[in-house]
């Protein structure tokens, strides 16, 4: 249906995941420096590598295995759970992740975990969401500078300006925002449930911020008028329809799966549009011979490990923020219990409402 730009200019653009950075002690020594430990790790993790050899070469695995073993042992010792987003590299995703998925799955499962410590292998807004849903648990992020171009595109001041300009219009915030922005909004959504959330409000007009492309996609799927913001994902906005037509010409029959953060000319070329979890499900259900996942690059490797009958064409658009998370940083995080993610309790109480309204929507 109708898509309208809000016409409101951003007040200011803070750094993503605006967290103060303090120097910390050196990361622990590489556990692989101990040759006997490295050999033991490789032996112990043989069954895991059997699942991953399609996507991780043996030499690389020899470097990863000691970290994976050390992280797994420390998780047990500290009763910690690792939340790994679909964009983590395979050694993290399959090697140490306990709760795996898209933003919606991570938020929902984080609320159920009985771990004392949550390590968010994803970006800062995801760690904040985990903290909102687990206020009494320790939530760690291995690199607090793992931000997001969408989260940094909008501030609480911007949302207040939108409210003043559009009185009475409900505001839906994409989960890719800071807790402080969520606190100013009525309800949260993810790419997996944005249409459902918008329609649940029973309003003919809804503000959906900050991703202009997700907003356009939702507008194309509903009768509700969508007013949006000018934010964009720096990874997905780089894809073009022309590039995808090139893949179709080179490989007739290829299936194109796109994330709704992509521009409209990209979505117009796609055989399926959905969240990262939606794309994974599509590949597992449909078992296409060849597919291109129009999203962050690591996801194809994670799915390839589990979909041996599908060949993946991999345009390698990496998210620089997601790629800040590495095995050495995860180990460091569990050893030093840093960086802890906290949210001001007054902000958290309001932001939690927006997230809980989404999580509690009937399936
Ligand atoms: P999903 O919710 O689809 O996992 O998307 C999160 C994200 O950051 C996409 O860029
Ligand atoms: Fe943000 Fe885009 Fe990275 Fe997702 S891929 S975390 S939306 S910058």
Short mmCIF file of N, CA and C in Angstrom, two decimals, residues 15-16 87-89 122-124 141 143-150 152 232-238 261 295-298 316-326 329:
data_model
loop_
_atom_site.label_atom_id
_atom_site.label_comp_id
_atom_site.label_asym_id
_atom_site.label_seq_id
_atom_site.Cartn_x
_atom_site.Cartn_y
_atom_site.Cartn_z
N UNK A 15 27.46 7.27 17.71
CA UNK A 15 28.17 6.05 17.33
C UNK A 15 27.28 4.85 17.61
N UNK A 16 27.35 3.83 16.73
CA UNK A 16 26.55 2.64 16.99
C UNK A 16 26.92 2.01 18.31
N UNK A 87 24.53 -14.62 11.33
CA UNK A 87 25.65 -14.02 10.59
C UNK A 87 27.02 -14.32 11.20
N UNK A 88 27.04 -15.08 12.29
CA UNK A 88 28.35 -15.44 12.85
C UNK A 88 29.05 -16.40 11.89
N UNK A 89 30.37 -16.41 11.94
CA UNK A 89 31.12 -17.35 11.10
C UNK A 89 30.87 -18.79 11.59
N UNK A 122 26.74 -11.40 18.38
CA UNK A 122 25.91 -10.64 17.44
C UNK A 122 26.29 -9.20 17.65
N UNK A 123 25.37 -8.29 17.44
CA UNK A 123 25.73 -6.87 17.60
C UNK A 123 25.08 -6.28 18.86
N UNK A 124 25.46 -5.05 19.16
CA UNK A 124 25.14 -4.48 20.47
C UNK A 124 23.64 -4.41 20.75
N UNK A 141 29.07 -8.94 25.83
CA UNK A 141 29.29 -8.90 24.38
C UNK A 141 30.81 -8.91 24.17
N UNK A 143 32.68 -7.85 21.87
CA UNK A 143 33.24 -6.58 21.38
C UNK A 143 32.13 -5.53 21.43
N UNK A 144 32.23 -4.57 22.36
CA UNK A 144 31.14 -3.60 22.53
C UNK A 144 31.01 -2.63 21.35
N UNK A 145 32.00 -2.65 20.45
CA UNK A 145 31.90 -1.77 19.28
C UNK A 145 31.17 -2.41 18.11
N UNK A 146 30.60 -3.58 18.35
CA UNK A 146 29.82 -4.24 17.29
C UNK A 146 28.48 -3.51 17.19
N UNK A 147 28.41 -2.51 16.35
CA UNK A 147 27.21 -1.68 16.24
C UNK A 147 26.34 -2.10 15.07
N UNK A 148 25.64 -1.15 14.49
CA UNK A 148 24.74 -1.45 13.37
C UNK A 148 24.35 -0.12 12.74
N UNK A 149 24.44 -0.03 11.41
CA UNK A 149 24.14 1.25 10.75
C UNK A 149 22.68 1.65 10.94
N UNK A 150 21.81 0.66 11.11
CA UNK A 150 20.40 1.02 11.35
C UNK A 150 20.23 1.57 12.76
N UNK A 152 22.30 3.08 14.54
CA UNK A 152 22.90 4.40 14.72
C UNK A 152 22.22 5.47 13.86
N UNK A 232 19.20 2.85 6.80
CA UNK A 232 19.42 1.71 5.89
C UNK A 232 20.52 0.83 6.46
N UNK A 233 20.48 -0.42 6.09
CA UNK A 233 21.55 -1.35 6.47
C UNK A 233 22.68 -1.21 5.47
N UNK A 234 23.88 -0.94 5.96
CA UNK A 234 25.00 -0.70 5.05
C UNK A 234 25.42 -1.95 4.28
N UNK A 235 24.96 -3.12 4.72
CA UNK A 235 25.29 -4.36 4.01
C UNK A 235 24.26 -4.62 2.91
N UNK A 236 22.99 -4.59 3.27
CA UNK A 236 21.93 -4.95 2.31
C UNK A 236 21.69 -3.88 1.26
N UNK A 237 21.96 -2.61 1.57
CA UNK A 237 21.69 -1.57 0.57
C UNK A 237 22.69 -1.62 -0.59
N UNK A 238 23.76 -2.42 -0.42
CA UNK A 238 24.76 -2.49 -1.50
C UNK A 238 24.33 -3.42 -2.64
N UNK A 261 15.66 -6.04 4.22
CA UNK A 261 16.45 -4.80 4.34
C UNK A 261 17.04 -4.38 2.99
N UNK A 295 22.15 -11.56 1.41
CA UNK A 295 22.26 -11.13 2.80
C UNK A 295 23.72 -11.23 3.20
N UNK A 296 24.00 -11.13 4.50
CA UNK A 296 25.39 -11.17 4.95
C UNK A 296 26.02 -12.50 4.58
N UNK A 297 27.30 -12.42 4.25
CA UNK A 297 28.01 -13.52 3.61
C UNK A 297 28.12 -14.81 4.44
N UNK A 298 28.35 -14.68 5.76
CA UNK A 298 28.60 -15.89 6.56
C UNK A 298 27.41 -16.82 6.62
N UNK A 316 29.97 -11.82 -1.47
CA UNK A 316 30.46 -11.70 -0.10
C UNK A 316 30.35 -10.29 0.48
N UNK A 317 29.13 -9.91 0.81
CA UNK A 317 28.93 -8.65 1.53
C UNK A 317 29.00 -8.95 3.02
N UNK A 318 30.06 -8.49 3.66
CA UNK A 318 30.25 -8.78 5.09
C UNK A 318 29.73 -7.62 5.94
N UNK A 319 29.18 -7.94 7.10
CA UNK A 319 28.80 -6.89 8.04
C UNK A 319 30.02 -6.64 8.93
N UNK A 320 30.62 -5.44 8.83
CA UNK A 320 31.85 -5.20 9.61
C UNK A 320 31.61 -5.26 11.11
N UNK A 321 30.37 -5.04 11.52
CA UNK A 321 30.07 -5.06 12.97
C UNK A 321 29.97 -6.49 13.48
N UNK A 322 29.23 -7.32 12.74
CA UNK A 322 29.11 -8.73 13.13
C UNK A 322 30.50 -9.39 13.12
N UNK A 323 31.34 -8.98 12.17
CA UNK A 323 32.64 -9.63 12.03
C UNK A 323 33.64 -9.21 13.10
N UNK A 324 33.24 -8.31 14.00
CA UNK A 324 34.09 -7.98 15.15
C UNK A 324 34.12 -9.13 16.16
N UNK A 325 33.12 -10.00 16.08
CA UNK A 325 33.05 -11.09 17.05
C UNK A 325 33.89 -12.27 16.54
N UNK A 326 34.82 -12.71 17.38
CA UNK A 326 35.72 -13.80 16.98
C UNK A 326 35.88 -14.77 18.16
N UNK A 329 37.97 -13.37 21.04
CA UNK A 329 37.25 -12.37 21.84
C UNK A 329 36.18 -13.03 22.72
#
